[in-house]
CSV table of C-alpha atoms in Angstrom, one decimal:
chain,number,residue,atom,x,y,z
H,1,MET,CA,83.1,-16.0,26.2
H,2,LEU,CA,86.5,-17.2,27.5
H,3,HIS,CA,86.1,-20.3,30.0
H,4,VAL,CA,89.2,-19.7,32.1
H,5,TYR,CA,90.3,-22.1,34.7
H,6,LEU,CA,92.0,-20.9,37.8
H,7,ASP,CA,94.6,-23.4,40.2
H,8,GLN,CA,94.2,-22.9,43.6
H,9,PHE,CA,97.4,-21.1,44.2
H,10,ALA,CA,95.7,-18.6,41.7
H,11,TRP,CA,92.9,-18.5,43.5
H,12,ILE,CA,94.7,-17.4,46.6
H,13,GLY,CA,96.7,-14.9,44.9
H,14,LEU,CA,93.6,-13.3,43.6
H,15,ALA,CA,92.4,-13.5,47.0
H,16,ARG,CA,95.2,-11.7,48.6
H,17,ALA,CA,95.1,-8.9,46.2
H,18,ALA,CA,91.5,-8.6,47.0
H,19,HIS,CA,91.9,-7.9,50.7
H,20,GLY,CA,95.2,-5.8,50.0
H,21,ARG,CA,97.7,-8.2,51.4
H,22,PRO,CA,101.3,-7.4,50.1
H,23,ASP,CA,101.9,-10.7,49.1
H,24,GLY,CA,98.9,-10.2,46.7
H,25,ALA,CA,100.5,-7.0,44.9
H,26,ARG,CA,101.7,-9.1,41.7
H,27,TYR,CA,97.8,-10.3,41.5
H,28,ARG,CA,96.0,-6.9,41.5
H,29,ASP,CA,96.4,-5.8,37.8
H,30,ALA,CA,94.8,-9.7,37.2
H,31,LEU,CA,92.2,-9.1,39.6
H,32,GLU,CA,91.0,-5.9,38.0
H,33,MET,CA,91.1,-7.7,34.6
H,34,CYS,CA,89.0,-10.8,36.0
H,35,ARG,CA,86.4,-8.2,37.4
H,36,ALA,CA,86.3,-6.5,34.4
H,37,ALA,CA,86.2,-9.2,32.1
H,38,ARG,CA,83.1,-10.9,34.4
H,39,ALA,CA,81.6,-7.8,34.5
H,40,HIS,CA,81.5,-7.6,30.7
H,41,GLU,CA,80.7,-11.4,30.1
H,42,VAL,CA,83.8,-11.4,28.4
H,43,ALA,CA,85.2,-14.5,30.4
H,44,SER,CA,83.9,-17.2,32.4
H,45,PHE,CA,86.1,-18.8,36.0
H,46,PRO,CA,84.4,-22.1,36.9
H,47,LEU,CA,85.0,-24.0,40.1
H,48,ASP,CA,85.7,-27.6,40.1
H,49,LEU,CA,84.6,-29.7,42.9
H,50,TYR,CA,88.3,-30.1,43.9
H,51,ARG,CA,88.3,-26.0,44.7
H,52,TYR,CA,85.6,-26.9,47.3
H,53,TRP,CA,87.8,-29.6,48.5
H,54,GLU,CA,90.9,-27.5,48.9
H,55,THR,CA,89.3,-24.6,50.1
H,56,ALA,CA,87.4,-27.1,52.7
H,57,LYS,CA,90.8,-28.4,54.1
H,58,ASN,CA,92.0,-24.9,55.3
H,59,HIS,CA,91.5,-24.8,59.1
H,60,ASN,CA,91.8,-21.2,59.5
H,61,ASP,CA,88.3,-19.6,59.1
H,62,GLY,CA,89.3,-16.0,58.4
H,63,SER,CA,91.5,-16.9,55.8
H,64,ARG,CA,89.3,-19.7,54.0
H,65,ASN,CA,86.4,-17.2,54.0
H,66,ARG,CA,88.4,-14.4,52.3
H,67,LEU,CA,89.2,-17.0,49.6
H,68,VAL,CA,85.6,-18.2,49.1
H,69,ASP,CA,84.7,-14.4,48.9
H,70,THR,CA,87.0,-14.1,45.6
H,71,MET,CA,85.7,-17.5,44.4
H,72,ILE,CA,82.4,-16.3,44.6
H,73,GLU,CA,82.7,-12.6,43.2
H,74,LEU,CA,84.6,-14.0,40.3
H,75,SER,CA,82.9,-17.4,39.3
H,76,ASP,CA,79.4,-16.6,40.7
H,77,PHE,CA,79.2,-20.5,41.0
H,78,ASP,CA,80.0,-21.5,37.6
H,79,ALA,CA,81.3,-24.7,37.5
H,80,ILE,CA,83.1,-27.1,35.0
H,81,THR,CA,82.1,-31.0,35.3
H,82,THR,CA,84.0,-34.0,36.7
H,83,PRO,CA,86.6,-36.1,35.4
H,84,LYS,CA,84.2,-39.3,35.7
H,85,GLN,CA,81.6,-37.7,33.7
H,86,LEU,CA,84.0,-37.0,31.0
H,87,LEU,CA,85.9,-40.0,30.7
H,88,GLN,CA,82.7,-41.9,30.2
H,89,TYR,CA,81.8,-39.8,27.2
H,90,GLU,CA,85.5,-40.1,25.9
H,91,ILE,CA,85.5,-44.0,26.3
H,92,ASP,CA,82.0,-44.0,24.3
H,93,ILE,CA,83.3,-42.3,21.5
H,94,ALA,CA,86.5,-44.4,21.3
H,95,LEU,CA,84.3,-47.5,21.1
H,96,ARG,CA,82.1,-46.2,18.6
H,97,ALA,CA,84.9,-45.3,16.3
H,98,ARG,CA,86.4,-48.8,16.7
H,99,PHE,CA,83.2,-51.0,16.9
H,100,GLY,CA,80.2,-48.8,15.6
H,101,ARG,CA,78.7,-48.9,18.8
H,102,PRO,CA,76.9,-47.1,21.0
H,103,ASN,CA,75.0,-45.8,18.7
H,104,ASP,CA,74.0,-42.8,20.7
H,105,VAL,CA,76.7,-40.9,22.6
H,106,THR,CA,75.3,-38.0,24.5
H,107,ALA,CA,77.9,-35.2,25.3
H,108,PRO,CA,77.5,-34.5,28.9
H,109,ARG,CA,77.6,-30.8,29.6
H,110,VAL,CA,81.2,-29.2,30.6
H,111,PHE,CA,79.9,-25.9,32.0
H,112,GLY,CA,77.1,-25.4,34.3
H,113,ARG,CA,76.2,-24.0,37.8
H,114,GLY,CA,76.4,-24.9,41.5
H,115,ILE,CA,77.1,-28.0,43.1
H,116,ALA,CA,74.3,-30.2,41.3
H,117,HIS,CA,76.3,-29.7,38.4
H,118,LEU,CA,79.8,-30.4,40.2
H,119,THR,CA,78.1,-33.9,41.2
H,120,ALA,CA,76.3,-34.7,38.4
H,121,GLY,CA,72.7,-34.1,40.4
H,122,GLY,CA,74.2,-35.9,43.5
H,123,VAL,CA,73.9,-32.8,45.7
H,124,HIS,CA,71.2,-30.5,44.9
H,125,ASN,CA,68.0,-28.5,46.7
H,126,SER,CA,65.4,-31.2,46.5
H,127,LYS,CA,62.5,-28.1,47.0
H,128,ARG,CA,64.0,-26.6,43.9
H,129,ARG,CA,63.0,-27.5,40.2
H,130,THR,CA,65.6,-28.8,38.1
H,131,ASP,CA,66.6,-28.4,34.9
H,132,GLN,CA,63.9,-30.2,32.4
H,133,ARG,CA,65.8,-29.7,29.2
H,134,THR,CA,65.7,-32.3,26.4
H,135,ALA,CA,69.1,-34.1,25.4
H,136,SER,CA,68.8,-32.4,22.2
H,137,GLU,CA,69.4,-28.9,23.3
H,138,ASP,CA,72.9,-27.3,24.2
H,139,LYS,CA,75.3,-29.3,26.4
H,140,SER,CA,78.1,-27.1,26.3
H,141,SER,CA,76.9,-24.7,29.0
H,142,ASP,CA,74.2,-24.1,31.1
H,143,PHE,CA,74.7,-20.8,32.8
H,144,ARG,CA,71.0,-19.7,33.3
H,145,THR,CA,70.0,-22.5,35.4
H,146,PRO,CA,68.9,-21.2,38.7
H,147,ILE,CA,70.7,-22.0,41.9
H,148,ASP,CA,70.2,-21.9,45.5
H,149,ARG,CA,72.9,-19.3,46.3
H,150,PRO,CA,72.8,-19.9,50.5
H,151,LEU,CA,72.9,-23.6,49.8
H,152,GLU,CA,75.8,-22.9,47.5
H,153,GLU,CA,77.5,-20.7,49.5
H,154,LEU,CA,77.6,-22.9,52.5
H,155,LEU,CA,78.8,-25.4,51.0
H,156,LEU,CA,81.7,-23.4,49.7
H,157,ARG,CA,82.5,-22.0,52.8
H,158,ALA,CA,82.4,-25.0,55.0
H,159,GLY,CA,85.7,-25.9,56.5
H,160,PRO,CA,86.9,-29.3,58.5
H,161,SER,CA,84.7,-28.9,61.3
H,162,THR,CA,81.3,-28.6,59.5
H,163,HIS,CA,82.6,-31.6,57.4
H,164,ALA,CA,83.4,-33.2,60.6
H,165,ARG,CA,79.7,-32.5,62.2
H,166,ALA,CA,78.3,-33.6,59.3
H,167,GLY,CA,80.1,-37.1,59.6
H,168,LEU,CA,82.0,-36.2,56.6
H,169,PRO,CA,85.8,-35.8,57.9
H,170,LEU,CA,87.9,-34.4,55.1
H,171,ASP,CA,91.0,-37.0,56.3
H,172,LEU,CA,88.7,-40.2,56.5
H,173,VAL,CA,90.6,-41.4,53.3
H,174,ASN,CA,94.0,-39.7,52.5
H,175,TRP,CA,93.9,-39.9,48.8
H,176,GLY,CA,96.7,-38.1,48.0
H,177,ASP,CA,99.2,-40.4,50.6
H,178,LEU,CA,97.9,-43.5,48.3
H,179,PHE,CA,98.4,-41.6,44.9
H,180,VAL,CA,102.0,-41.2,46.0
H,181,ARG,CA,102.2,-44.9,46.6
H,182,HIS,CA,101.0,-45.7,43.5
H,183,GLU,CA,102.9,-43.2,41.3
H,184,VAL,CA,106.2,-44.4,43.5
H,185,SER,CA,105.3,-48.5,42.9
H,186,VAL,CA,104.9,-47.3,39.0
H,187,ALA,CA,108.4,-45.3,39.0
H,188,GLU,CA,109.6,-48.6,40.8
H,189,GLU,CA,108.5,-50.7,38.0
H,190,ILE,CA,110.0,-48.4,35.5
H,191,VAL,CA,113.4,-48.6,36.7
H,192,ARG,CA,113.0,-52.6,37.4
H,193,ARG,CA,112.3,-53.2,33.7
H,194,LYS,CA,115.0,-50.3,32.7
H,195,VAL,CA,112.2,-48.4,30.4
H,196,PRO,CA,114.2,-46.2,28.1
H,197,ARG,CA,112.9,-42.7,28.2
H,198,ALA,CA,111.5,-42.9,24.5
H,199,GLU,CA,109.1,-45.5,26.0
H,200,LEU,CA,108.0,-44.0,29.3
H,201,LEU,CA,104.6,-42.7,27.9
H,202,PRO,CA,103.6,-46.0,26.9
H,203,ALA,CA,104.8,-47.7,30.0
H,204,VAL,CA,102.9,-45.1,31.8
H,205,VAL,CA,99.6,-45.6,29.7
H,206,HIS,CA,99.9,-49.2,30.3
H,207,SER,CA,99.4,-48.4,34.2
H,208,ASP,CA,96.9,-46.0,33.2
H,209,PHE,CA,94.9,-48.8,31.3
H,210,ASN,CA,95.0,-50.8,34.7
H,211,ASP,CA,93.6,-47.9,36.2
H,212,ILE,CA,90.6,-47.2,34.2
H,213,ALA,CA,90.0,-50.8,33.2
H,214,PRO,CA,86.8,-51.2,35.0
H,215,ALA,CA,85.4,-47.8,33.6
H,216,ILE,CA,86.2,-49.4,30.1
H,217,ARG,CA,84.6,-52.9,30.8
H,218,GLU,CA,81.3,-50.9,32.1
H,219,ARG,CA,80.9,-48.8,28.9
H,220,VAL,CA,82.0,-51.8,26.5
H,221,THR,CA,79.3,-53.6,28.3
H,222,ALA,CA,76.9,-51.0,28.0
H,223,ALA,CA,77.4,-50.7,24.6
H,224,GLY,CA,76.7,-54.5,24.0
H,225,ILE,CA,80.0,-55.4,23.0
H,226,SER,CA,81.5,-58.7,23.9
H,227,ALA,CA,85.1,-59.5,25.5
H,228,THR,CA,85.6,-61.6,22.4
H,229,GLU,CA,84.9,-58.8,20.1
H,230,VAL,CA,87.2,-56.6,22.4
H,231,THR,CA,90.1,-59.0,22.0
H,232,GLU,CA,89.9,-60.2,18.3
H,233,THR,CA,89.6,-56.6,17.0
H,234,LEU,CA,92.1,-54.5,19.4
H,235,GLY,CA,93.9,-56.9,21.2
H,236,GLY,CA,96.6,-55.7,24.0
H,237,VAL,CA,98.1,-53.0,21.7
H,238,GLY,CA,94.7,-51.7,20.6
H,239,LEU,CA,93.6,-51.5,23.8
H,240,LEU,CA,96.5,-49.6,25.0
H,241,GLN,CA,95.9,-47.3,21.8
H,242,LEU,CA,92.1,-46.8,22.8
H,243,VAL,CA,93.5,-45.4,26.1
H,244,GLU,CA,95.8,-43.0,24.5
H,245,SER,CA,93.1,-41.6,22.4
H,246,LEU,CA,90.7,-40.4,25.0
H,247,PRO,CA,91.7,-37.0,25.7
H,248,THR,CA,91.9,-36.2,29.2
H,249,ARG,CA,93.5,-39.5,29.6
H,250,ARG,CA,96.4,-38.1,27.4
H,251,VAL,CA,96.7,-35.1,29.5
H,252,THR,CA,96.8,-37.0,32.7
H,253,ASN,CA,99.5,-39.5,31.4
H,254,ALA,CA,101.5,-36.3,30.1
H,255,LEU,CA,101.5,-34.8,33.6
H,256,ARG,CA,102.6,-38.2,34.9
H,257,VAL,CA,105.2,-38.6,32.5
H,258,SER,CA,106.7,-35.5,33.2
H,259,LYS,CA,107.5,-36.6,36.9
H,260,HIS,CA,109.1,-40.1,35.8
H,261,LEU,CA,111.4,-38.4,33.4
H,262,HIS,CA,113.6,-37.6,36.4
H,263,PRO,CA,115.2,-39.5,39.0
H,264,ARG,CA,112.9,-39.7,42.0
H,265,SER,CA,115.4,-38.1,44.0
H,266,HIS,CA,115.2,-34.9,41.9
H,267,GLN,CA,111.2,-35.1,41.1
H,268,LYS,CA,109.2,-36.3,44.0
H,269,TRP,CA,105.5,-37.0,44.0
H,270,LYS,CA,103.6,-34.8,46.7
H,271,ALA,CA,100.1,-35.6,48.1
H,272,ASN,CA,99.0,-32.3,46.3
H,273,ASP,CA,100.0,-33.4,42.9
H,274,PHE,CA,97.1,-36.0,43.2
H,275,ILE,CA,94.5,-33.2,42.9
H,276,ASP,CA,96.4,-31.9,39.6
H,277,VAL,CA,97.1,-35.0,37.9
H,278,VAL,CA,93.2,-35.8,38.5
H,279,GLN,CA,91.4,-32.5,38.0
H,280,LEU,CA,93.6,-30.4,35.5
H,281,PRO,CA,93.1,-32.7,32.1
H,282,VAL,CA,89.2,-31.4,32.3
H,283,PRO,CA,90.2,-27.8,31.8
H,284,ALA,CA,93.3,-28.8,29.8
H,285,VAL,CA,91.2,-30.2,27.2
H,286,TYR,CA,88.0,-28.2,27.4
H,287,CYS,CA,88.7,-24.8,28.8
H,288,ASP,CA,90.1,-21.8,26.7
H,289,VAL,CA,93.2,-20.7,29.5
H,290,VAL,CA,94.4,-22.9,32.1
H,291,PHE,CA,96.2,-20.9,34.9
H,292,THR,CA,98.1,-23.9,36.7
H,293,GLU,CA,102.0,-24.4,38.1
H,294,GLN,CA,104.9,-23.9,35.7
H,295,GLN,CA,105.7,-27.6,36.2
H,296,TRP,CA,102.8,-28.6,34.6
H,297,VAL,CA,102.7,-26.4,31.8
H,298,ARG,CA,106.0,-27.5,30.8
H,299,ALA,CA,104.6,-31.2,31.1
H,300,LEU,CA,101.9,-30.1,28.6
H,301,THR,CA,104.4,-28.2,26.2
H,302,ARG,CA,107.1,-30.3,26.4
H,303,GLU,CA,106.4,-32.5,23.0
H,304,LYS,CA,107.9,-30.7,19.9
H,305,ASP,CA,105.4,-32.5,17.8
H,306,GLY,CA,101.9,-32.6,18.9
H,307,ARG,CA,102.0,-30.3,21.9
H,308,LEU,CA,98.9,-30.7,24.2
H,309,ASP,CA,98.0,-26.8,24.3
H,310,GLU,CA,97.8,-26.8,20.7
H,311,ARG,CA,96.2,-29.8,20.0
H,312,PHE,CA,93.2,-29.2,22.5
H,313,ASP,CA,93.6,-25.3,21.7
H,314,THR,CA,94.3,-24.3,25.1
H,315,LYS,CA,96.4,-21.2,26.6
H,316,LEU,CA,98.5,-22.4,29.4
H,317,ILE,CA,99.7,-19.9,31.4
H,318,PHE,CA,101.4,-20.0,35.0
H,319,GLU,CA,102.1,-15.9,36.0
H,320,PRO,CA,99.3,-13.4,36.7
H,321,GLU,CA,101.2,-11.1,33.9
H,322,GLN,CA,100.0,-13.7,31.8
H,323,LEU,CA,96.4,-13.9,32.8
H,324,VAL,CA,96.4,-10.0,32.2
H,325,GLU,CA,97.2,-10.0,28.8
H,326,VAL,CA,95.2,-12.8,27.9
H,327,LEU,CA,92.1,-11.1,29.6
H,328,VAL,CA,93.2,-7.5,27.8
H,329,ALA,CA,93.3,-9.3,24.1
H,330,ALA,CA,89.5,-11.0,25.1
H,331,CYS,CA,88.1,-7.3,25.9
H,332,LEU,CA,89.6,-5.9,22.7
C-alpha cells in the first residue's frame, strides 16, 4: 500500500472538487482516483498533526467542515507520527553508529490511526483499551487499531471558537512569526559572515545544531555517553556531521537552504513556511508519495548528486495530474 502525503493546499483542492466547486475542477480526476485507491486499499492518505492545526485555524465553519468531510473520507483517520518521535529515534541510530550505544533502539510506529498516534498517546479516550502489542511486533503501520470515531471527528472539526472555549486558543503563541524571525536572523548572520553559496548548507546545519542540541543532549545522556567522550570522539565537526546524517533534519535543512540561496527581497520567509519546514521532512523520508508546493519539490530535487527524493525513494509531486498518474500506476 502506498502512503501518500497531501499538503494542506492539496486537501483543499480535493475538498473543492468533492463539493462541485468550479475552482476544484483540476482536482476532480485526482479525487476519483484517490477514492478508488482508498476503496481498493491501494493507497493510504495519512493526516499529520499539522493538518489538524491548519484546519482548525479556519474561522468559516462551513468551509472547514467541507474540508474535514474530504479528509475523513480519504484518510479514515490514518495518521503519520510527529517529527519529535522520529528525531529521537534517528539520533539514537546515529549515536549507536558512532559509539555503539544505545544498545537497544526501538523504531517508532511511523503510521498509525487517530489522535492517540499523532500525539504519542498524549490525547486518547481513557475508556478505550489501548494497543497492547509488544515492542517486538511490527512498528511500521498500525491500521487495525480501534479508534473512537466520534472523538476523532470532534477533534478534527474543532475550530478557533471550540479551542478558545477549551482554554487552548490557537493564537496563544504565534509560532509562524517566531520562525520567520529566527530564519531572518540566520540570513543576517550568513550575510554578515559573507558565507559563499557552496557553504550555505554547512552554515544552516550549524544553526540547526543549535536548535536541536537539547534533543541530542537528552539522547546522549539516555545512552550513558559522557560529554567528554562526545568531545574526544566527535568534536565540533563530528557533531555537525551527526546532525547532517539525521534523515529528517537533512530534509529540513535542504528546505531552509532553498530560501537562503536567494536575497531576502526575492525569497521572503512566510509564517506558513513554519509548518512545511517542521512537518514536511517526516513524509519526505517515510512516505512513498508527497504532494506539496513546487518550491519545496525544487528544494529537495535541486542537488544533481544525491537528490533527496532518490535517497529516500519518495515521489515528490506538486500537480493534481501527477497524483492521478501515480495512483493509476499503483492500481495497474
